[in-house]
Short mmCIF file of C-alpha atoms and ligand atoms in Angstrom, two decimals:
data_model
loop_
_atom_site.label_atom_id
_atom_site.label_comp_id
_atom_site.label_asym_id
_atom_site.label_seq_id
_atom_site.Cartn_x
_atom_site.Cartn_y
_atom_site.Cartn_z
CA MET A 28 12.36 -31.24 -50.15
CA ASP A 29 14.10 -32.65 -52.47
CA MET A 30 14.40 -31.24 -56.05
CA LEU A 31 11.93 -34.04 -57.86
CA SER A 32 9.49 -32.80 -55.37
CA THR A 33 9.81 -29.45 -55.09
CA THR A 34 9.14 -29.97 -59.58
CA HIS A 35 5.80 -31.75 -58.48
CA TRP A 36 4.37 -28.99 -56.62
CA GLU A 37 5.60 -26.45 -59.02
CA LYS A 38 4.17 -28.52 -61.91
CA THR A 39 0.46 -29.72 -60.15
CA GLY A 40 0.43 -26.24 -58.16
CA ALA A 41 1.05 -26.41 -54.53
CA PRO A 42 -1.99 -25.30 -52.73
CA GLY A 43 -0.23 -23.06 -50.68
CA ILE A 44 3.08 -21.83 -49.79
CA VAL A 45 5.06 -21.29 -46.28
CA THR A 46 8.08 -19.20 -46.84
CA ILE A 47 10.25 -19.34 -43.79
CA ASP A 48 13.27 -16.91 -43.51
CA LEU A 49 15.70 -18.43 -41.25
CA GLN A 50 17.73 -15.05 -41.71
CA ALA A 51 15.35 -13.77 -39.87
CA ILE A 52 15.13 -15.88 -37.17
CA ARG A 53 18.44 -16.05 -36.82
CA ARG A 54 18.55 -11.97 -36.46
CA ASN A 55 16.07 -12.21 -33.83
CA TYR A 56 17.39 -14.64 -31.89
CA ARG A 57 20.69 -12.34 -32.21
CA ARG A 58 18.77 -9.32 -30.49
CA ILE A 59 17.80 -11.10 -27.86
CA ALA A 60 21.05 -12.32 -26.73
CA THR A 61 22.36 -9.10 -27.46
CA LEU A 62 19.63 -7.58 -25.32
CA VAL A 63 19.79 -9.89 -22.11
CA ALA A 64 23.90 -10.08 -21.96
CA PRO A 65 25.19 -11.17 -19.76
CA ALA A 66 22.50 -13.40 -19.35
CA ARG A 67 22.33 -16.00 -22.20
CA ALA A 68 19.77 -16.68 -24.60
CA SER A 69 18.48 -20.15 -25.02
CA ALA A 70 16.06 -21.08 -27.88
CA VAL A 71 12.24 -22.62 -27.24
CA VAL A 72 11.77 -24.94 -30.36
CA LYS A 73 8.68 -26.91 -28.86
CA ALA A 74 5.72 -27.70 -31.05
CA ASP A 75 8.05 -28.25 -33.89
CA ALA A 76 9.19 -24.84 -33.49
CA TYR A 77 5.90 -23.34 -33.24
CA GLY A 78 4.80 -24.70 -36.66
CA LEU A 79 8.04 -23.22 -38.46
CA GLY A 80 10.49 -26.28 -38.47
CA ALA A 81 12.58 -27.37 -35.46
CA ASP A 82 14.42 -29.99 -38.14
CA LYS A 83 15.58 -26.19 -39.52
CA VAL A 84 14.97 -23.70 -36.78
CA ALA A 85 17.51 -25.52 -34.45
CA PRO A 86 20.46 -25.95 -36.31
CA ALA A 87 20.04 -23.06 -37.61
CA LEU A 88 20.03 -20.97 -34.09
CA TYR A 89 22.60 -23.28 -32.97
CA ASP A 90 24.89 -21.44 -36.04
CA GLU A 91 23.93 -18.41 -34.61
CA GLY A 92 25.74 -19.35 -31.27
CA CYS A 93 22.35 -20.56 -29.23
CA ARG A 94 23.34 -23.71 -27.10
CA ASP A 95 20.49 -24.57 -24.94
CA PHE A 96 17.08 -25.80 -26.47
CA PHE A 97 13.86 -26.25 -24.60
CA VAL A 98 10.93 -28.48 -26.09
CA ALA A 99 7.99 -29.74 -23.96
CA GLN A 100 8.04 -33.68 -24.59
CA TYR A 101 10.84 -35.74 -24.53
CA HIS A 102 9.97 -36.92 -27.96
CA GLU A 103 10.52 -33.34 -29.44
CA ALA A 104 14.36 -33.96 -27.78
CA LEU A 105 14.27 -37.32 -29.13
CA ASP A 106 13.90 -35.91 -32.96
CA LEU A 107 15.77 -32.85 -32.41
CA GLN A 108 19.00 -34.93 -30.63
CA PRO A 109 21.06 -36.11 -33.95
CA LEU A 110 20.13 -32.68 -35.78
CA LEU A 111 22.11 -30.68 -33.18
CA PRO A 112 26.08 -30.85 -31.95
CA ALA A 113 26.83 -32.70 -28.98
CA ASP A 114 27.64 -29.45 -27.03
CA ALA A 115 23.87 -28.62 -27.43
CA THR A 116 21.81 -28.75 -24.62
CA LEU A 117 17.98 -30.17 -24.36
CA TYR A 118 15.92 -29.83 -22.14
CA VAL A 119 12.07 -31.33 -21.36
CA LEU A 120 10.24 -29.08 -20.14
CA ASN A 121 6.90 -31.00 -19.57
CA GLY A 122 9.40 -33.09 -16.96
CA LEU A 123 10.70 -36.58 -16.44
CA GLN A 124 7.80 -38.82 -17.55
CA PRO A 125 8.27 -42.56 -15.50
CA GLY A 126 9.99 -45.42 -17.98
CA ILE A 127 12.36 -42.90 -19.41
CA GLU A 128 14.82 -42.38 -16.84
CA ALA A 129 17.56 -44.34 -17.99
CA ASP A 130 17.03 -43.58 -21.80
CA CYS A 131 17.42 -39.75 -20.69
CA ALA A 132 20.13 -40.73 -18.53
CA ARG A 133 22.20 -42.45 -21.83
CA ARG A 134 21.52 -39.21 -24.11
CA ALA A 135 21.81 -37.14 -21.91
CA ILE A 136 19.29 -34.92 -22.34
CA THR A 137 18.46 -33.28 -19.29
CA PRO A 138 14.74 -33.06 -17.76
CA VAL A 139 12.96 -30.42 -15.65
CA LEU A 140 12.21 -31.88 -12.88
CA ASN A 141 8.58 -30.36 -11.47
CA SER A 142 7.74 -32.93 -8.70
CA LEU A 143 9.56 -34.47 -5.74
CA GLU A 144 8.88 -37.56 -7.58
CA GLN A 145 10.55 -36.62 -10.51
CA VAL A 146 13.25 -35.53 -8.58
CA GLY A 147 13.48 -38.82 -6.74
CA ARG A 148 13.23 -41.53 -9.90
CA TRP A 149 15.86 -39.33 -11.36
CA ARG A 150 18.53 -39.28 -8.01
CA SER A 151 17.67 -43.48 -8.69
CA ALA A 152 18.87 -42.44 -12.50
CA ALA A 153 21.56 -41.33 -10.85
CA GLN A 154 22.45 -43.75 -8.61
CA PHE A 155 21.88 -46.47 -11.14
CA ALA A 156 23.96 -44.97 -13.89
CA GLY A 157 26.78 -44.48 -11.08
CA ARG A 158 27.75 -40.75 -12.05
CA ARG A 159 25.90 -37.09 -11.01
CA LEU A 160 23.04 -36.16 -13.67
CA PRO A 161 22.17 -32.77 -14.79
CA ALA A 162 18.30 -31.31 -14.04
CA LEU A 163 16.38 -28.13 -14.27
CA LEU A 164 13.79 -27.45 -11.16
CA GLN A 165 11.05 -25.77 -11.92
CA PHE A 166 9.40 -23.86 -8.84
CA ASP A 167 5.89 -22.60 -9.22
CA THR A 168 5.79 -18.56 -8.84
CA GLY A 169 2.36 -18.01 -9.38
CA MET A 170 0.73 -20.28 -12.53
CA SER A 171 -0.23 -23.49 -10.99
CA ARG A 172 0.81 -25.30 -13.98
CA LEU A 173 4.13 -27.32 -13.49
CA GLY A 174 7.31 -26.88 -11.23
CA MET A 175 7.37 -27.76 -7.13
CA SER A 176 5.40 -25.12 -4.61
CA PRO A 177 7.99 -23.21 -1.85
CA GLU A 178 6.98 -25.60 1.15
CA GLU A 179 8.52 -28.77 -1.28
CA ALA A 180 11.65 -26.18 -2.24
CA GLU A 181 12.33 -26.27 1.52
CA ALA A 182 12.16 -29.76 1.64
CA LEU A 183 14.87 -30.37 -1.21
CA ALA A 184 17.29 -27.51 0.24
CA SER A 185 17.01 -28.56 3.84
CA ASP A 186 17.68 -32.60 2.97
CA ASP A 187 20.74 -32.88 1.03
CA MET A 188 20.23 -36.54 0.22
CA LEU A 189 17.24 -35.87 -1.39
CA LEU A 190 19.40 -34.30 -4.25
CA SER A 191 22.31 -36.22 -4.27
CA GLY A 192 24.04 -37.14 -7.65
CA ILE A 193 21.92 -34.70 -9.65
CA ASP A 194 23.73 -31.81 -10.87
CA ILE A 195 20.94 -28.65 -10.88
CA VAL A 196 22.32 -26.36 -13.95
CA TYR A 197 19.17 -24.23 -13.10
CA ILE A 198 16.41 -23.67 -10.97
CA MET A 199 13.37 -22.51 -13.29
CA SER A 200 10.43 -20.69 -13.13
CA HIS A 201 7.75 -19.24 -15.47
CA LEU A 202 5.83 -16.05 -16.12
CA ALA A 203 2.28 -16.13 -16.60
CA CYS A 204 1.49 -12.25 -16.93
CA ALA A 205 4.28 -11.17 -18.80
CA ASP A 206 3.28 -9.75 -21.94
CA GLU A 207 1.37 -6.92 -19.47
CA ALA A 208 4.43 -5.47 -18.37
CA ASP A 209 3.19 -3.58 -15.88
CA ASP A 210 0.87 -6.48 -13.97
CA PRO A 211 1.52 -6.53 -10.90
CA HIS A 212 1.37 -10.15 -10.69
CA ASN A 213 5.40 -10.16 -12.51
CA ALA A 214 6.55 -8.30 -9.45
CA ALA A 215 5.16 -10.64 -6.90
CA GLN A 216 6.64 -14.03 -9.15
CA ALA A 217 9.64 -12.03 -9.40
CA GLU A 218 9.92 -11.85 -5.45
CA GLN A 219 8.61 -15.77 -5.06
CA MET A 220 11.71 -16.32 -7.29
CA ARG A 221 13.77 -14.46 -5.22
CA ARG A 222 12.98 -16.71 -2.02
CA PHE A 223 13.24 -19.63 -4.32
CA SER A 224 16.91 -18.44 -5.17
CA ALA A 225 17.66 -17.95 -1.48
CA MET A 226 17.18 -21.06 -1.19
CA PHE A 227 19.34 -22.63 -3.51
CA PRO A 228 22.66 -19.86 -3.24
CA GLY A 229 24.78 -20.09 -6.16
CA VAL A 230 22.54 -21.89 -8.79
CA PRO A 231 21.84 -19.90 -12.05
CA VAL A 232 18.39 -19.10 -11.91
CA CYS A 233 16.68 -19.77 -15.99
CA PHE A 234 13.35 -17.46 -15.63
CA GLY A 235 12.19 -14.74 -18.34
CA ASN A 236 9.83 -16.04 -21.77
CA SER A 237 10.28 -13.47 -24.56
CA ALA A 238 8.02 -11.21 -22.64
CA GLY A 239 10.25 -11.16 -19.57
CA SER A 240 13.06 -10.97 -21.97
CA PHE A 241 11.99 -7.29 -22.56
CA LEU A 242 10.99 -6.70 -19.02
CA GLY A 243 14.41 -6.31 -17.78
CA GLU A 244 17.26 -7.92 -15.24
CA THR A 245 14.82 -9.06 -13.03
CA TYR A 246 13.16 -10.86 -15.21
CA ARG A 247 15.85 -12.81 -16.85
CA GLY A 248 18.36 -14.33 -14.69
CA ALA A 249 21.08 -16.52 -16.26
CA LEU A 250 19.34 -17.28 -19.15
CA VAL A 251 15.76 -16.37 -20.72
CA ARG A 252 13.91 -18.91 -22.46
CA PRO A 253 12.20 -16.89 -26.04
CA GLY A 254 9.92 -18.74 -27.63
CA LEU A 255 7.68 -16.63 -30.23
CA ALA A 256 9.85 -13.43 -30.23
CA LEU A 257 11.98 -15.48 -31.77
CA TYR A 258 9.38 -16.30 -34.67
CA GLY A 259 8.85 -12.95 -35.63
CA ALA A 260 5.73 -11.89 -33.50
CA ARG A 261 5.57 -9.20 -30.74
CA PRO A 262 5.61 -10.64 -27.73
CA THR A 263 4.49 -7.35 -25.93
CA ASP A 264 2.90 -4.11 -26.33
CA MET A 265 6.22 -2.02 -25.12
CA LEU A 266 8.60 -3.42 -27.32
CA GLU A 267 9.56 0.53 -29.45
CA ARG A 268 11.10 -1.50 -32.10
CA PRO A 269 8.92 -5.24 -33.64
CA MET A 270 10.59 -8.18 -34.06
CA GLU A 271 11.19 -9.24 -37.31
CA PRO A 272 9.06 -11.32 -39.31
CA VAL A 273 9.71 -14.27 -39.87
CA LEU A 274 6.95 -16.23 -42.18
CA THR A 275 4.62 -15.71 -45.15
CA ILE A 276 1.30 -17.67 -46.05
CA GLU A 277 0.38 -17.52 -49.30
CA ALA A 278 -2.95 -19.49 -50.57
CA ALA A 279 -3.35 -20.41 -54.56
CA VAL A 280 -6.65 -20.07 -56.03
CA VAL A 281 -8.76 -22.81 -57.50
CA GLN A 282 -12.30 -21.27 -58.65
CA THR A 283 -13.29 -18.01 -59.45
CA ARG A 284 -17.10 -17.20 -59.86
CA THR A 285 -19.32 -14.05 -60.69
CA VAL A 286 -22.55 -14.27 -58.42
CA PRO A 287 -25.71 -12.49 -58.23
CA ALA A 288 -27.43 -10.68 -55.29
CA GLY A 289 -29.32 -13.23 -52.67
CA THR A 290 -26.47 -15.83 -53.36
CA SER A 291 -25.74 -18.36 -50.31
CA ILE A 292 -21.56 -18.65 -49.73
CA GLY A 293 -20.77 -21.99 -48.22
CA TYR A 294 -21.40 -24.30 -45.01
CA SER A 295 -24.80 -23.67 -42.88
CA ALA A 296 -25.30 -20.47 -45.82
CA THR A 297 -23.68 -18.04 -43.10
CA HIS A 298 -23.26 -14.99 -45.98
CA VAL A 299 -26.00 -13.96 -48.14
CA THR A 300 -24.65 -11.53 -51.19
CA THR A 301 -26.54 -8.28 -51.49
CA GLU A 302 -25.23 -7.21 -54.98
CA THR A 303 -23.42 -8.76 -57.82
CA ARG A 304 -19.97 -9.84 -56.45
CA ARG A 305 -17.05 -11.71 -57.73
CA LEU A 306 -15.53 -14.60 -55.52
CA ALA A 307 -12.56 -16.30 -55.79
CA THR A 308 -11.98 -20.07 -53.60
CA ILE A 309 -8.75 -20.44 -52.29
CA SER A 310 -7.04 -23.59 -51.49
CA LEU A 311 -6.56 -23.56 -48.00
CA GLY A 312 -8.85 -24.58 -44.96
CA TYR A 313 -8.88 -24.02 -41.28
CA ALA A 314 -6.78 -28.01 -41.43
CA ASP A 315 -3.82 -25.62 -43.09
CA GLY A 316 -4.14 -22.92 -40.33
CA ILE A 317 -6.60 -21.12 -41.60
CA LEU A 318 -8.79 -21.08 -38.44
CA ARG A 319 -12.25 -21.05 -38.66
CA ALA A 320 -13.10 -18.48 -36.38
CA LEU A 321 -11.45 -16.42 -39.28
CA SER A 322 -15.10 -17.19 -41.36
CA ASN A 323 -16.66 -13.63 -42.16
CA ARG A 324 -14.31 -12.01 -40.35
CA GLY A 325 -10.61 -12.17 -41.24
CA ALA A 326 -9.29 -11.77 -45.11
CA PHE A 327 -6.14 -12.30 -47.22
CA PHE A 328 -4.33 -9.69 -49.57
CA TYR A 329 -3.54 -9.55 -53.24
CA GLU A 330 -1.00 -6.78 -53.25
CA ASN A 331 -2.32 -4.02 -50.75
CA ILE A 332 -6.36 -5.00 -51.62
CA ARG A 333 -8.05 -6.46 -48.76
CA LEU A 334 -10.02 -9.76 -49.82
CA PRO A 335 -12.83 -9.99 -47.00
CA ILE A 336 -13.16 -13.80 -46.90
CA VAL A 337 -17.04 -14.44 -46.87
CA GLY A 338 -19.27 -17.58 -45.38
CA ARG A 339 -17.45 -20.14 -43.64
CA VAL A 340 -13.62 -21.26 -43.98
CA SER A 341 -13.80 -24.71 -44.88
CA MET A 342 -11.56 -27.49 -43.96
CA ASP A 343 -9.30 -27.50 -47.31
CA SER A 344 -10.83 -24.08 -48.62
CA THR A 345 -11.69 -21.03 -48.42
CA ILE A 346 -13.68 -18.30 -49.86
CA ILE A 347 -13.00 -14.56 -51.00
CA ASP A 348 -14.96 -11.73 -52.12
CA ILE A 349 -12.38 -10.29 -54.69
CA SER A 350 -14.87 -7.60 -56.40
CA ASP A 351 -12.33 -4.75 -55.82
CA LEU A 352 -10.18 -6.71 -57.62
CA PRO A 353 -10.22 -5.33 -61.39
CA GLU A 354 -11.42 -8.36 -63.73
CA GLY A 355 -9.02 -11.21 -64.60
CA ALA A 356 -6.41 -10.02 -62.20
CA LEU A 357 -6.84 -13.83 -60.44
CA HIS A 358 -7.27 -16.80 -62.17
CA LEU A 359 -6.34 -20.58 -61.10
CA GLY A 360 -3.03 -20.98 -59.72
CA SER A 361 -2.77 -16.90 -58.83
CA LEU A 362 -1.42 -16.49 -54.88
CA VAL A 363 -2.95 -14.31 -52.28
CA GLU A 364 -1.54 -13.36 -48.90
CA PHE A 365 -2.48 -14.41 -45.48
CA ILE A 366 0.25 -13.78 -43.64
CA GLY A 367 3.23 -11.80 -45.27
CA PRO A 368 3.90 -7.79 -45.47
CA HIS A 369 -0.18 -6.96 -45.53
CA GLN A 370 -1.02 -8.84 -42.82
CA SER A 371 0.60 -9.76 -40.07
CA LEU A 372 0.64 -12.97 -37.49
CA GLU A 373 -0.33 -10.34 -34.74
CA GLU A 374 -3.49 -9.23 -36.87
CA VAL A 375 -4.34 -12.66 -38.07
CA ALA A 376 -4.54 -13.67 -34.28
CA GLU A 377 -6.63 -10.65 -33.28
CA LEU A 378 -9.04 -11.29 -36.52
CA ALA A 379 -9.74 -14.47 -34.95
CA GLY A 380 -10.09 -13.74 -31.07
CA THR A 381 -6.97 -16.14 -30.48
CA ILE A 382 -3.42 -15.25 -29.94
CA SER A 383 -0.39 -15.40 -32.61
CA TRP A 384 1.42 -18.75 -30.40
CA GLU A 385 -2.03 -20.57 -31.88
CA VAL A 386 -1.90 -19.41 -35.49
CA LEU A 387 1.47 -20.15 -35.56
CA THR A 388 1.01 -24.02 -34.22
CA SER A 389 -2.14 -24.15 -36.19
CA ILE A 390 -0.27 -24.09 -39.58
CA GLY A 391 -0.49 -26.86 -41.37
CA HIS A 392 1.84 -29.41 -42.89
CA ARG A 393 0.18 -29.99 -46.80
CA THR A 394 1.47 -26.50 -47.90
CA PHE A 395 4.45 -26.08 -50.35
CA ARG A 396 7.48 -25.19 -47.44
CA GLN A 397 10.43 -22.94 -48.74
CA TYR A 398 13.29 -21.71 -46.28
CA ARG A 399 15.49 -18.72 -46.98
C1 LIG B 401 6.67 -21.87 -24.20
C2 LIG B 401 7.47 -21.94 -22.83
C3 LIG B 401 8.26 -20.82 -23.30
C4 LIG B 401 8.36 -19.59 -24.60
O1 LIG B 401 7.15 -18.80 -24.38
P1 LIG B 401 7.54 -17.41 -25.53
O2 LIG B 401 6.53 -16.35 -24.57
O3 LIG B 401 7.36 -18.13 -26.50
O4 LIG B 401 8.54 -16.64 -25.53
C5 LIG B 401 9.46 -20.57 -22.33
N1 LIG B 401 9.11 -20.99 -20.93
C6 LIG B 401 8.09 -22.11 -21.23
C7 LIG B 401 8.10 -22.47 -19.45
C8 LIG B 401 7.52 -22.45 -22.13
O5 LIG B 401 6.47 -23.15 -21.89
#
C-alpha cells in the first residue's frame, strides 16, 4: 500500500488492521528447514499464502533461502513468477490442465502430473518443444484425492516410452492424517510411498506437509512441503514448542450502547439480554473472516479482557459484550483483538468448529494490511 492510501486509511479509519510479521514467517521457515536437513524445505504458498499475501510471503521466503514454491492453481504460479528470481521453482499441485501445456513449458513452471493422461500431454509438450521438460509425479498413497494409483505407477515404470522427454524431479504424495502422529494411516502411507519409490529408483521423494515434517525422516523424503506451520499455526499436537505466531487481526469499534434487560441482539434475535449490558459493534463481519460459526460463541479481546460475541455475526459487523470493561474504555475507532497475543488462531478455529487453515484463508481484503 502506498503512502497516500495509508494516509487515507488512517484518516478515514480502517475497519480493521491485519498485521503480518514476515520476519516471523521467515523464522518459522528457518526452523523447519533446520529440522528437516539434509532434506530441503519448500514453501506452500497456495491460496495467496493461506490468505496472508503470497506477493509478500514468497519473496520473503526466497530471501530466507527457499527456492521451491508450491501453489494449487496454474494462475497462482503465473501471478507469483514475476515476483521471484529465476532460480526459484514454482510447482502446480492441482495438475496440468488441458490447453496450458505450451505456456507452462515456455514459462518453466513445473507441473505436478496427477494422471497418465497428464503425463501424456506433458510428453507431447516436450516433443513439441524439442527439449526435456521437468515434472513431479504425484501418487496416491491413501487419500484418494490427487495422484496416480499403484497400477498407473507400474505402467509408467515398466514402459520408458511413457515418460520420454520428461525429467521426473520428484515423486510426491500427500499425507491424510499427519496431524495425528500415531494414526496408523501414516505408516501405511509411508509404506505405500516406499513401494512407489522402489519403482522409480534414484528419483527423490517429496512427501511431508507441515505436520509430516515433524513426524520424522520417513515422512519427509528429500523435499517437504510445509504450509500452515510457516504461517504460525500448530500443525500437530506433538509439537513441544509452538511455531511463532505471525498474524494479528484487530477490529475497530463503530458504535457502543447500553441496553436494558430483554433486548434482542442481531439477526434472528438469537441473543436476548437478561440484565443491563454494554455493547460495542465492531466493523468486521463474516466477509472479513469473523466466521459466522462464532455467533454467540467466539470473542474479541481488549487487553486481557474477553469480550464475548453476542448474537449472530453479520456480514460487515459483529456485536460484542463489553460490560466487563470500565465504562468509556471503548469508543468509536478503538481497536479490539480478534487474533493476537490474547487469542490464537487455533483458539478461534476451535471455537468456530473448524481448522486453522480455514480461519486463515477466510481473512477478507477490506482491512488495512501491514507487513512487519
Ligand atoms: C496444502 C498442501 C500442503 C501444505 O499442507 P500444510 O498442512 O498446510 O503444511 C502440502 N502438500 C499438498 C499436496 C497440499 O495440498
